[in-house]
CSV table of C-alpha atoms in Angstrom, one decimal:
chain,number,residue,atom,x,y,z
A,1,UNK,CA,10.4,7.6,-48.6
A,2,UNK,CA,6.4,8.3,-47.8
A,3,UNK,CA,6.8,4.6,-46.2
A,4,UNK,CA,9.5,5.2,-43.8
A,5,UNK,CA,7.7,9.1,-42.9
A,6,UNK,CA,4.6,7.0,-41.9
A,7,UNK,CA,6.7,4.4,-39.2
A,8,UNK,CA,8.4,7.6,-37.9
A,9,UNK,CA,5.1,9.1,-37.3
A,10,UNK,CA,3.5,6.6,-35.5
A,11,UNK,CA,6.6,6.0,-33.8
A,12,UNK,CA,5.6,9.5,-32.4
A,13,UNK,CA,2.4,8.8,-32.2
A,14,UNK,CA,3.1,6.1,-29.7
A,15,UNK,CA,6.0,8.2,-27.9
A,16,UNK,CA,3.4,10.7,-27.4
A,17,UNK,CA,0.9,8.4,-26.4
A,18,UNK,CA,3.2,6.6,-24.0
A,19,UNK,CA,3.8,10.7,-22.6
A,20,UNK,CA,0.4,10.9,-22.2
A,21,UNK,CA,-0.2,8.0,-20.5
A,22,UNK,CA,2.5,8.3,-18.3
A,23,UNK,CA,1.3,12.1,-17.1
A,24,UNK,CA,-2.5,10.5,-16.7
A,25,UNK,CA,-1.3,7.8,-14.4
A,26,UNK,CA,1.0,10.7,-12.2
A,27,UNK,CA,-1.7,12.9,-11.8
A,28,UNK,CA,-4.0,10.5,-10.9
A,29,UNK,CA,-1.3,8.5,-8.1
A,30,UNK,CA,-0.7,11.9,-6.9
A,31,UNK,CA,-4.0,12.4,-5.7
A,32,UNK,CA,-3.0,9.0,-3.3
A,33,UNK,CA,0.2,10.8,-2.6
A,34,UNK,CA,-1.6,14.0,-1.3
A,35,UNK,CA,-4.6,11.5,0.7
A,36,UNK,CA,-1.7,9.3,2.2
A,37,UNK,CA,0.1,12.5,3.8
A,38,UNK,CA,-2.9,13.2,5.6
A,39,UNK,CA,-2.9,9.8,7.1
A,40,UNK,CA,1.1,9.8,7.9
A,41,UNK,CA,1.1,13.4,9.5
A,42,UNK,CA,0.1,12.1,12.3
A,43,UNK,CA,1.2,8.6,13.0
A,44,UNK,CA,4.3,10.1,15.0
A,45,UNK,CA,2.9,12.0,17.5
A,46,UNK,CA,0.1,10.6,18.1
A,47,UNK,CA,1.2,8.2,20.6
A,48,UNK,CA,2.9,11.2,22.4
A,49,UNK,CA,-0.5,12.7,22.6
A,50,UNK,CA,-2.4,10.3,23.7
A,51,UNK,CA,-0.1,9.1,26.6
A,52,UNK,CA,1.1,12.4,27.6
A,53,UNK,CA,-0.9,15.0,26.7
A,54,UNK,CA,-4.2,13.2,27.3
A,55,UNK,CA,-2.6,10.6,30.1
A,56,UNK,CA,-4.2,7.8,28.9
A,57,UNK,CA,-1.5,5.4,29.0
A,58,UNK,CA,0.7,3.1,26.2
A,59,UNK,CA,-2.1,1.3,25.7
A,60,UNK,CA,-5.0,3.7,24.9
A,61,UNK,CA,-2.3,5.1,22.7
A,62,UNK,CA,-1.7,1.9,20.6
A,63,UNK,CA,-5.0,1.4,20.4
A,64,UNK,CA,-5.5,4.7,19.0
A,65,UNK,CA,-3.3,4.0,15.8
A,66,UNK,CA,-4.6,0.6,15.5
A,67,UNK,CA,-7.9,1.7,14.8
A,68,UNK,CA,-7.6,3.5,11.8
A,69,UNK,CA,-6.3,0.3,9.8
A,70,UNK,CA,-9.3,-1.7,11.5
A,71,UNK,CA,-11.3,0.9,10.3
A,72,UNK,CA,-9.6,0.5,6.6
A,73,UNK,CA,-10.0,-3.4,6.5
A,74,UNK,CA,-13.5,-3.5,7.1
A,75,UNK,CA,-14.3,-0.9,4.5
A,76,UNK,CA,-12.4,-2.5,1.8
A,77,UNK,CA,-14.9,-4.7,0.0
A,78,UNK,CA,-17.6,-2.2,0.4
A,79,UNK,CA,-15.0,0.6,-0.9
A,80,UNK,CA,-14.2,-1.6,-3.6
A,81,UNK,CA,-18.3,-2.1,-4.3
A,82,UNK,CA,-18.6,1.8,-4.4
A,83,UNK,CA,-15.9,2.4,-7.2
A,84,UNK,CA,-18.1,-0.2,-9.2
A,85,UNK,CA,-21.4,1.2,-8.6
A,86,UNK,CA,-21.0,5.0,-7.9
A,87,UNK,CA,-17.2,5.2,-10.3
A,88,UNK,CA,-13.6,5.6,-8.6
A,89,UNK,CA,-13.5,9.9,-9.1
A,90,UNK,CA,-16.7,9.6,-7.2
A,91,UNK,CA,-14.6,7.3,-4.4
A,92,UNK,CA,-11.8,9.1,-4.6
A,93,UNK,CA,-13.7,12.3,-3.5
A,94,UNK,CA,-15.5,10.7,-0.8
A,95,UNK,CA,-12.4,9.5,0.3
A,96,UNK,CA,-10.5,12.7,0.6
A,97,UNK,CA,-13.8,14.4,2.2
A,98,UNK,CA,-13.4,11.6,4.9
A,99,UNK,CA,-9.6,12.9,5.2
A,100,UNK,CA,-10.8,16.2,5.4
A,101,UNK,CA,-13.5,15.2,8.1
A,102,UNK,CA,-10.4,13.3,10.2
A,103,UNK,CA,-8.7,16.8,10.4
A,104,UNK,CA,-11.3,18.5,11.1
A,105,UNK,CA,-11.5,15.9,14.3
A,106,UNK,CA,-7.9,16.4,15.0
A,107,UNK,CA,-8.2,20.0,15.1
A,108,UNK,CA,-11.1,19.8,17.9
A,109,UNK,CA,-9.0,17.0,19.8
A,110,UNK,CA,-6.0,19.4,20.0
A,111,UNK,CA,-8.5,22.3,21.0
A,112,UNK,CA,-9.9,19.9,23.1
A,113,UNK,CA,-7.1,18.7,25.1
A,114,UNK,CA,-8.2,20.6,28.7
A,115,UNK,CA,-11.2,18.1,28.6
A,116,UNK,CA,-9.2,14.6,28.3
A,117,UNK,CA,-12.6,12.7,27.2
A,118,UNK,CA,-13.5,15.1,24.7
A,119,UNK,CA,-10.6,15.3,22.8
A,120,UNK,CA,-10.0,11.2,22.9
A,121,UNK,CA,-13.4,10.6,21.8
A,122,UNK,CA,-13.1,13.2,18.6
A,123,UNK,CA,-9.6,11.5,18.0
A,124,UNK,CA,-10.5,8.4,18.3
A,125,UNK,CA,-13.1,9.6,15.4
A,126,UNK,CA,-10.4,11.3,13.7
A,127,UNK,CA,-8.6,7.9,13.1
A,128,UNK,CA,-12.0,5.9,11.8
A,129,UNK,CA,-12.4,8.6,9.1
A,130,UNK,CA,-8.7,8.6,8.4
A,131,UNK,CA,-8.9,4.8,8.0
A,132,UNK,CA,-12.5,4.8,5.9
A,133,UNK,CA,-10.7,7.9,3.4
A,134,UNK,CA,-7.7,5.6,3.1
A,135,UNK,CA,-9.3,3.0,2.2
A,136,UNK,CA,-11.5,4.7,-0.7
A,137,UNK,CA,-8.4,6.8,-1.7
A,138,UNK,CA,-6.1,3.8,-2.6
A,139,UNK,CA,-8.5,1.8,-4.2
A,140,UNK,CA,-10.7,4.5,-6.0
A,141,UNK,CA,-7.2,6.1,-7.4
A,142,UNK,CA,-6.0,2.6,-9.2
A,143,UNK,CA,-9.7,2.0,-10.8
A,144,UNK,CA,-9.5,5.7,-11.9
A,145,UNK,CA,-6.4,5.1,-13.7
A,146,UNK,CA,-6.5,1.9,-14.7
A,147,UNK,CA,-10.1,3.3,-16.6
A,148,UNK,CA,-8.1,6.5,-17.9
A,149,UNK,CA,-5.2,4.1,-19.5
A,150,UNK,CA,-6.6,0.8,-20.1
A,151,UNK,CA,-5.8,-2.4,-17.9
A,152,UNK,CA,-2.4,-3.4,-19.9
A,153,UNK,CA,-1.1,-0.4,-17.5
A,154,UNK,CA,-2.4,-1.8,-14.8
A,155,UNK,CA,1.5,-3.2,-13.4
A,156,UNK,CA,2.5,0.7,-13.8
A,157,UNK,CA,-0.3,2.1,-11.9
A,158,UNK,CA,-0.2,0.0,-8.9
A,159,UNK,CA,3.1,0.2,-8.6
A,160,UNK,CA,3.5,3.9,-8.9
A,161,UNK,CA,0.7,3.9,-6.4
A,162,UNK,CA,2.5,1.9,-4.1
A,163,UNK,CA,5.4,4.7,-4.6
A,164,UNK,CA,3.6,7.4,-4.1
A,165,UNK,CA,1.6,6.0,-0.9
A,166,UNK,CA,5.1,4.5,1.0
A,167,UNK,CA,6.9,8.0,-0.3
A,168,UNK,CA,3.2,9.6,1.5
A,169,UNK,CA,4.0,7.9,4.7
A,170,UNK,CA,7.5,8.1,4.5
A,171,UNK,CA,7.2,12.2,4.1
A,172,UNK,CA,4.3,12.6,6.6
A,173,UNK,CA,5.4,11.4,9.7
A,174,UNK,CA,8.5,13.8,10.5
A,175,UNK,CA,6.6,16.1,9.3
A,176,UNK,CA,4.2,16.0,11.5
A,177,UNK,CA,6.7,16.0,14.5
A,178,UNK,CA,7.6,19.0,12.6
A,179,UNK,CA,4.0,20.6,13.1
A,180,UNK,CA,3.2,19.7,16.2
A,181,UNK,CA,6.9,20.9,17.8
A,182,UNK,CA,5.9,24.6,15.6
A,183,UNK,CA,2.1,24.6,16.4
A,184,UNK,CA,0.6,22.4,18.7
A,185,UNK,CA,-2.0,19.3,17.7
A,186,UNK,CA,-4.6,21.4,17.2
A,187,UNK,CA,-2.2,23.0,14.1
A,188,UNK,CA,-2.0,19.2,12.7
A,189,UNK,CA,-6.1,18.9,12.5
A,190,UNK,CA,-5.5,22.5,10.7
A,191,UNK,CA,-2.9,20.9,7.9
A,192,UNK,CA,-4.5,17.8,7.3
A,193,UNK,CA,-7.3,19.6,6.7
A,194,UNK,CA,-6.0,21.6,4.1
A,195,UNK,CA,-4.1,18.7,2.7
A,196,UNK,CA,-7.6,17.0,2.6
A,197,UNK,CA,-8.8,19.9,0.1
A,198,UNK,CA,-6.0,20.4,-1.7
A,199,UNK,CA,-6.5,17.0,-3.2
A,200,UNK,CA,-10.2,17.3,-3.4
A,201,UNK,CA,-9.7,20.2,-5.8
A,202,UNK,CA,-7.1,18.0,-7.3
A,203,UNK,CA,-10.1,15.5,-7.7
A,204,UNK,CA,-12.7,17.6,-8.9
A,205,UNK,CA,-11.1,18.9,-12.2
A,206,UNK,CA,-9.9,15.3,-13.6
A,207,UNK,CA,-12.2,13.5,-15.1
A,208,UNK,CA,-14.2,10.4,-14.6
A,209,UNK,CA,-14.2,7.3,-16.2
A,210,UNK,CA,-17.4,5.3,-17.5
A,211,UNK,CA,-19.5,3.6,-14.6
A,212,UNK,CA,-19.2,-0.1,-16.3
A,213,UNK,CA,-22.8,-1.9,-16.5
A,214,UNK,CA,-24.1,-3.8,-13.5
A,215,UNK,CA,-25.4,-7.0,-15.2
A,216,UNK,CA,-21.6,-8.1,-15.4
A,217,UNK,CA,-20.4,-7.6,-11.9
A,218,UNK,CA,-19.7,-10.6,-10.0
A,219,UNK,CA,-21.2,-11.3,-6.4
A,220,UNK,CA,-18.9,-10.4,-3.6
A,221,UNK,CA,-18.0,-13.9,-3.1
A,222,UNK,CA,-17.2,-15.3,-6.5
A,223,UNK,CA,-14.8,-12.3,-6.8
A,224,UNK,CA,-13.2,-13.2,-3.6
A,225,UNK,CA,-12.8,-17.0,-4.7
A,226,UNK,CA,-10.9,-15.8,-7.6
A,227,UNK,CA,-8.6,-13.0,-5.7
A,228,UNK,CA,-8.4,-15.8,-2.6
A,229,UNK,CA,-4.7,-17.1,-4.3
A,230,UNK,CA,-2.8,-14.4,-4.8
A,231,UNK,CA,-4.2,-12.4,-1.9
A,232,UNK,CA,-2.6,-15.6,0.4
A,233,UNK,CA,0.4,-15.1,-1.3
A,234,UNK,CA,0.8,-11.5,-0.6
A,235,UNK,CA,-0.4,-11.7,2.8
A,236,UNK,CA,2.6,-14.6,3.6
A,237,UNK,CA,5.1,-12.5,1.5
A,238,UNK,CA,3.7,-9.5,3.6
A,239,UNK,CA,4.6,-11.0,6.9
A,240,UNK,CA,8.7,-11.0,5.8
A,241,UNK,CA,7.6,-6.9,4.3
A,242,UNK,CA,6.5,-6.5,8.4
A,243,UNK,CA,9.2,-8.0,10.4
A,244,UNK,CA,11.9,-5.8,8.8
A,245,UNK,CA,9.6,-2.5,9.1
A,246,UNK,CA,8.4,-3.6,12.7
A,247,UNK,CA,11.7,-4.8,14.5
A,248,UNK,CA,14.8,-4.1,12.3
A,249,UNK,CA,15.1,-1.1,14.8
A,250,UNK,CA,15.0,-3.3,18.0
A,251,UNK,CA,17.0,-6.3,16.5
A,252,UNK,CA,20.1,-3.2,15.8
A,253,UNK,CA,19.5,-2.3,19.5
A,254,UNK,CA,19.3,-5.6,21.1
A,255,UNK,CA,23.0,-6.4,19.2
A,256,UNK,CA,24.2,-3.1,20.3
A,257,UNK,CA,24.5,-2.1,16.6
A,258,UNK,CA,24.2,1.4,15.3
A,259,UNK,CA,22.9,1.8,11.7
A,260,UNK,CA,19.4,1.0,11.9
A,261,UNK,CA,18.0,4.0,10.2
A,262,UNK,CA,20.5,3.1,7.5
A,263,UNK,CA,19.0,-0.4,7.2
A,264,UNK,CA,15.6,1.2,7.0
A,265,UNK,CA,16.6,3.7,4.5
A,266,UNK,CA,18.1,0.7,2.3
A,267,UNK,CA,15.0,-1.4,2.4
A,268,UNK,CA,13.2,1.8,1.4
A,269,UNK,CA,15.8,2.7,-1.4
A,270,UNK,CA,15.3,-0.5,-2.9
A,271,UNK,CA,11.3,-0.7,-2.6
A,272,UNK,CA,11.3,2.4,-4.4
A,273,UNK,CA,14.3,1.6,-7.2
A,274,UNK,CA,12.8,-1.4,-8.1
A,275,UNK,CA,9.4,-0.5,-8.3
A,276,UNK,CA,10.5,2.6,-10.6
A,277,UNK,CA,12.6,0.7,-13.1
A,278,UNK,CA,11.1,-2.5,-13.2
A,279,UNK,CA,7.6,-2.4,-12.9
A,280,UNK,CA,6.7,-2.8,-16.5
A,281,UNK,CA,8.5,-6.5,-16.7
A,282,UNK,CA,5.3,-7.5,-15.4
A,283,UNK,CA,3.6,-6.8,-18.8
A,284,UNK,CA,6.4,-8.6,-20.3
A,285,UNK,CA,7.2,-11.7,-18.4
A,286,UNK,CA,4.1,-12.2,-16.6
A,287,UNK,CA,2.8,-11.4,-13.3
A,288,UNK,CA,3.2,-14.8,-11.9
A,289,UNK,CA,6.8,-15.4,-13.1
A,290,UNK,CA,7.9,-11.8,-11.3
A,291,UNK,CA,6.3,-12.8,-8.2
A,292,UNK,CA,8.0,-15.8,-8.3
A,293,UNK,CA,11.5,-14.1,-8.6
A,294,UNK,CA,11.0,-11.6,-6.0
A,295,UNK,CA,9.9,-14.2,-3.4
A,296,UNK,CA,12.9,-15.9,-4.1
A,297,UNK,CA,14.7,-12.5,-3.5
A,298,UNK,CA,12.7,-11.7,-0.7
A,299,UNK,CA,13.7,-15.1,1.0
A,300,UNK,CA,17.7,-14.7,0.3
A,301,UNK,CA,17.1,-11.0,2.3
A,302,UNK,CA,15.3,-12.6,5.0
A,303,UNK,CA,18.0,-15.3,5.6
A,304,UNK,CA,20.5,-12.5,5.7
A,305,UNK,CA,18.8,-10.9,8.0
A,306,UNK,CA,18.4,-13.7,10.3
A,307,UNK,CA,21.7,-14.8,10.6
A,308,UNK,CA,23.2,-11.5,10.2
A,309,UNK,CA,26.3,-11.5,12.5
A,310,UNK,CA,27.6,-7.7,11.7
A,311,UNK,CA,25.3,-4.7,10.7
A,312,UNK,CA,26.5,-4.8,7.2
A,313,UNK,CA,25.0,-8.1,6.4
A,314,UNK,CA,21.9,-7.0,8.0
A,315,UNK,CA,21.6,-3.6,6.1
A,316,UNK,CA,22.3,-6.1,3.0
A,317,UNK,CA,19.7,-8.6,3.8
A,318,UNK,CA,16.8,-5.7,4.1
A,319,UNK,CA,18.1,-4.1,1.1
A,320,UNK,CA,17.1,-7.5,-0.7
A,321,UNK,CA,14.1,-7.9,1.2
A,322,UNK,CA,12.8,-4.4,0.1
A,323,UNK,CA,14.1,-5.1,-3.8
A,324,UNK,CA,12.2,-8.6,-3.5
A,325,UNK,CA,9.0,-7.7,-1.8
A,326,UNK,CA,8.8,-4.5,-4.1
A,327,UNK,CA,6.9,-6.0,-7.4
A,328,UNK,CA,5.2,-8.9,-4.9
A,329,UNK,CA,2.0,-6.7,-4.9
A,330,UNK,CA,1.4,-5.2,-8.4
A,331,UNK,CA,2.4,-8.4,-10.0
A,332,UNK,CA,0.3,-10.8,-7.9
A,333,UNK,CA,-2.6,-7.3,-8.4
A,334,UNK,CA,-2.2,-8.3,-12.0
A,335,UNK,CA,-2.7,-11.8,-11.8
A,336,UNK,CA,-5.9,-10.9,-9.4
A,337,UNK,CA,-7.4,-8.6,-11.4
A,338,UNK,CA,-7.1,-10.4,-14.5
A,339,UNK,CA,-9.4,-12.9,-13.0
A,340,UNK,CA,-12.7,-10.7,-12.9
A,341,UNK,CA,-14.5,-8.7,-15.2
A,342,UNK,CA,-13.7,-4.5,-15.9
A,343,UNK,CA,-17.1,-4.3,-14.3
A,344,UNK,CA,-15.7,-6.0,-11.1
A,345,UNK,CA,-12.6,-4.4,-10.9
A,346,UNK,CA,-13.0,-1.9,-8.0
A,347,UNK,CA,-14.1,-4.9,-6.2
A,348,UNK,CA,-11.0,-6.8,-6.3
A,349,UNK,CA,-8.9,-4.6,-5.6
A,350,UNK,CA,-10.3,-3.9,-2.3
A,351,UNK,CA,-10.9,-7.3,-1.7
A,352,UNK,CA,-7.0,-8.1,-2.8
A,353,UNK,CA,-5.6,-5.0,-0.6
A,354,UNK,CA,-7.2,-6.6,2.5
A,355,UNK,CA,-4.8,-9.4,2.4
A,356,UNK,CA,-2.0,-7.0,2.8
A,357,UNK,CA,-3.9,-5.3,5.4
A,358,UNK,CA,-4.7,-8.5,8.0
A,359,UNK,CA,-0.9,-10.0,7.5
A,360,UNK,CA,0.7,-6.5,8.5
A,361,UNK,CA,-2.1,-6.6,11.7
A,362,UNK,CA,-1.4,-10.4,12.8
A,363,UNK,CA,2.5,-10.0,11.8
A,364,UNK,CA,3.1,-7.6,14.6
A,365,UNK,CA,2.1,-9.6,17.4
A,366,UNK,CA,2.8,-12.3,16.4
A,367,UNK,CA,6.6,-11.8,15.8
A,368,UNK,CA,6.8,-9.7,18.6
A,369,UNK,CA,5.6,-13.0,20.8
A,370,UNK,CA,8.4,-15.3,18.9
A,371,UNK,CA,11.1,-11.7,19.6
A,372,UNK,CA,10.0,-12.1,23.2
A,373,UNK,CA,10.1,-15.7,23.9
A,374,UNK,CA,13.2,-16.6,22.0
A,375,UNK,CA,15.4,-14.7,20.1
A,376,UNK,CA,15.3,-11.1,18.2
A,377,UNK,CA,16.4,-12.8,15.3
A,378,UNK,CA,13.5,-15.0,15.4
A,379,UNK,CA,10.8,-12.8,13.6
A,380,UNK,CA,12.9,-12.4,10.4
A,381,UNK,CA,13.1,-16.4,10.4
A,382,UNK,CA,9.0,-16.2,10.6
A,383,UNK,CA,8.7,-14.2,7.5
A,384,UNK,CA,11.0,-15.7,5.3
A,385,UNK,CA,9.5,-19.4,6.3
A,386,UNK,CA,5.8,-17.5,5.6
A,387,UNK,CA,7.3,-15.6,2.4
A,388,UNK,CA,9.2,-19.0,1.1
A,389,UNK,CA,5.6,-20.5,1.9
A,390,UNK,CA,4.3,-18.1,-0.8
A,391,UNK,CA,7.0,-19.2,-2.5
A,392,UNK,CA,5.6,-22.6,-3.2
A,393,UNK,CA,2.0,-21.5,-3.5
A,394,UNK,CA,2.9,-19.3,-6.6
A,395,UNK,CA,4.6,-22.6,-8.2
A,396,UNK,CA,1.4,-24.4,-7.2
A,397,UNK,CA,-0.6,-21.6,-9.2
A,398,UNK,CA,1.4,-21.9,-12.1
A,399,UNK,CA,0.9,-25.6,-12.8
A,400,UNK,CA,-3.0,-25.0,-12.2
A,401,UNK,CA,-2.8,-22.7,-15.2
A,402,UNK,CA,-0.6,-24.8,-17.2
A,403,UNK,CA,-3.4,-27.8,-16.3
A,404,UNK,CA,-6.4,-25.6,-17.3
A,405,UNK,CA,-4.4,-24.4,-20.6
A,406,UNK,CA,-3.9,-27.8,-21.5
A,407,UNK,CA,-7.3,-28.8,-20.9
């Protein structure tokens, strides 16, 4: 009787640790959640502004958005440096005070706005802090959790990261119409600013995590030799992720189809479902081996996609595309991850994230070239031959391991 008291003990035990995990790693992704909406409230209008309300023209205006993810690719590895060296609460609040510097910006852009120059140059500033605070945000909140839970949570946290940065973006961008229409742009700087201290207070009363000793950390380099593979597989299995977010809306309109929002609103439905209920068969099963299943899936919504002759297939096809590409990143994180020491592990991340980062940037383009030149259709085509090419590489990767096991 004593015996089977002690297994239903630590059966709580572990339900309660499980709990308490679980509420470390939502507090801690929540802090991305409040960082991302300051970056999403204004993607919306700020093309508006720019062209309109400044006069600048289309292009100043696409510039304008542009830079902030420059700004975010070029900071990665030395973001991912800084949550080694200095600890990821540390990046996290420098990251949220660069959020909280962008609205500030904002707010003397829209106050700005009788002196054109004036209030392009402080938004233009506005968007390199945004992109510098995303940056140390992302990758500061998955080595803070990841150090609060141990790494065999490390599938759970990047995924709910993931969630709670897509549901950020998601959120923030008609709210921010929202704003604007009530209050101006000037009223925008005023709410990402607040937003930007909210989660700073957030910040503050968590606690940090061990800074892990220096003499272990890799060089810059050898990390990115290790993350090099499964960073090239996300960034092909990225490019099918971009086609459907960049020109699912333009392929509808080109066939005269109504529904697009709907087939956005599946592929997001999915993303999100997927991510929520299966994320933890990456602990079982294996990063690789998940990868490899949701680049199969992501292929078969691709195809649908392309050869889509009614809206319903379409909507299906980026339904599967969204399922598929959901676990592509926290499984091949994983498998990246795995491959340096703790003591490196800011480091990587960054250095993996930028992967994601230079396929969505080149993806646009380029796809939008291949729309132009020959059919709408055509992009979706691209990603799934780039996503089936990641595809193969993961296969590649597997018999590699299987060589240096039996070795």
């Amino acid at each position: 009787m004593s015996g089977q008291t002690s297994i239903e003990g630590c059966e709580d035990c572990r339900t309660a640790e499980g709990a308490s995990e679980t509420l470390l790693i939502v507090s801690t992704v929540f802090v991305t959640f409040v960082g991302f909406l300051t970056v999403a409230l204004p993607l919306a209008v700020l093309p508006v502004f720019v062209h309109h309300d400044l006069g600048f023209g289309v292009p100043l205006a696409g510039v304008a958005v542009s830079l902030q993810y420059v700004a975010t690719v070029l900071s990665r590895a030395q973001v991912g440096q800084m949550t080694d060296r200095a600890g990821a609460k540390v990046t996290v609040i420098r990251g949220l005070a660069a959020c909280a510097l962008g609205g500030a910006l904002m707010l003397v852009a829209g106050l700005a706005v009788a002196t054109p120059l004036v209030s392009l140059a402080a938004l233009l500033a506005s968007r390199l802090a945004l992109g510098v605070g995303e940056g140390l945000v992302s990758t500061g909140a998955i080595a803070w959790a990841i150090g609060r839970t141990g790494s065999h949570r490390t599938a759970r946290i990047i995924s709910w990261n993931g969630i709670a940065t897509y549901g950020a973006l998601a959120l923030g961008a008609p709210l921010g119409v929202i704003v604007v229409r009530l209050g101006g742009f000037a009223a925008l700087g005023m709410v990402v600013l607040g937003l930007a201290f909210v989660g700073l207070g957030l910040a503050f009363v968590r606690p940090s995590v061990p800074v892990l000793r220096a003499e272990a950390r890799l060089a810059t380099g050898r990390v990115l030799r290790r993350v090099l593979p499964y960073g090239a597989v996300l960034a092909l299995s990225t490019a099918g992720f971009g086609t459907v977010t960049t020109f699912v809306t333009l392929f509808f309109d080109h066939r005269g189809w109504s529904g697009a929002a709907l087939c956005l609103s599946a592929f997001g439905a999915a993303f999100i479902l997927v991510r929520l209920v299966f994320a933890d068969a990456i602990d079982r099963v294996g990063g690789l081996r998940v990868a490899q299943l949701s680049l199969a899936v992501e292929c078969v919504g691709l195809a649908l996609l392309w050869s889509a002759g009614m809206p319903a297939l379409a909507i299906t096809g980026s339904a599967l595309t969204g399922a598929g590409f959901a676990l592509v990143f926290p499984a091949l994180g994983v498998e990246a991850v795995g491959r340096v020491p703790p003591e490196s592990r800011g480091t990587a991340i960054g250095l993996y994230s930028v992967f994601l980062d230079v396929s969505l940037g080149i993806t646009g383009p380029a796809a939008g070239i291949a729309a132009a030149l020959i059919s709408f259709a055509t992009p979706f085509l691209i990603g799934g031959t780039a996503t089936a090419a990641g595809l193969a590489l993961t296969f590649a990767l597997g018999r590699e391991r299987r060589g240096d096991r039996a070795g």
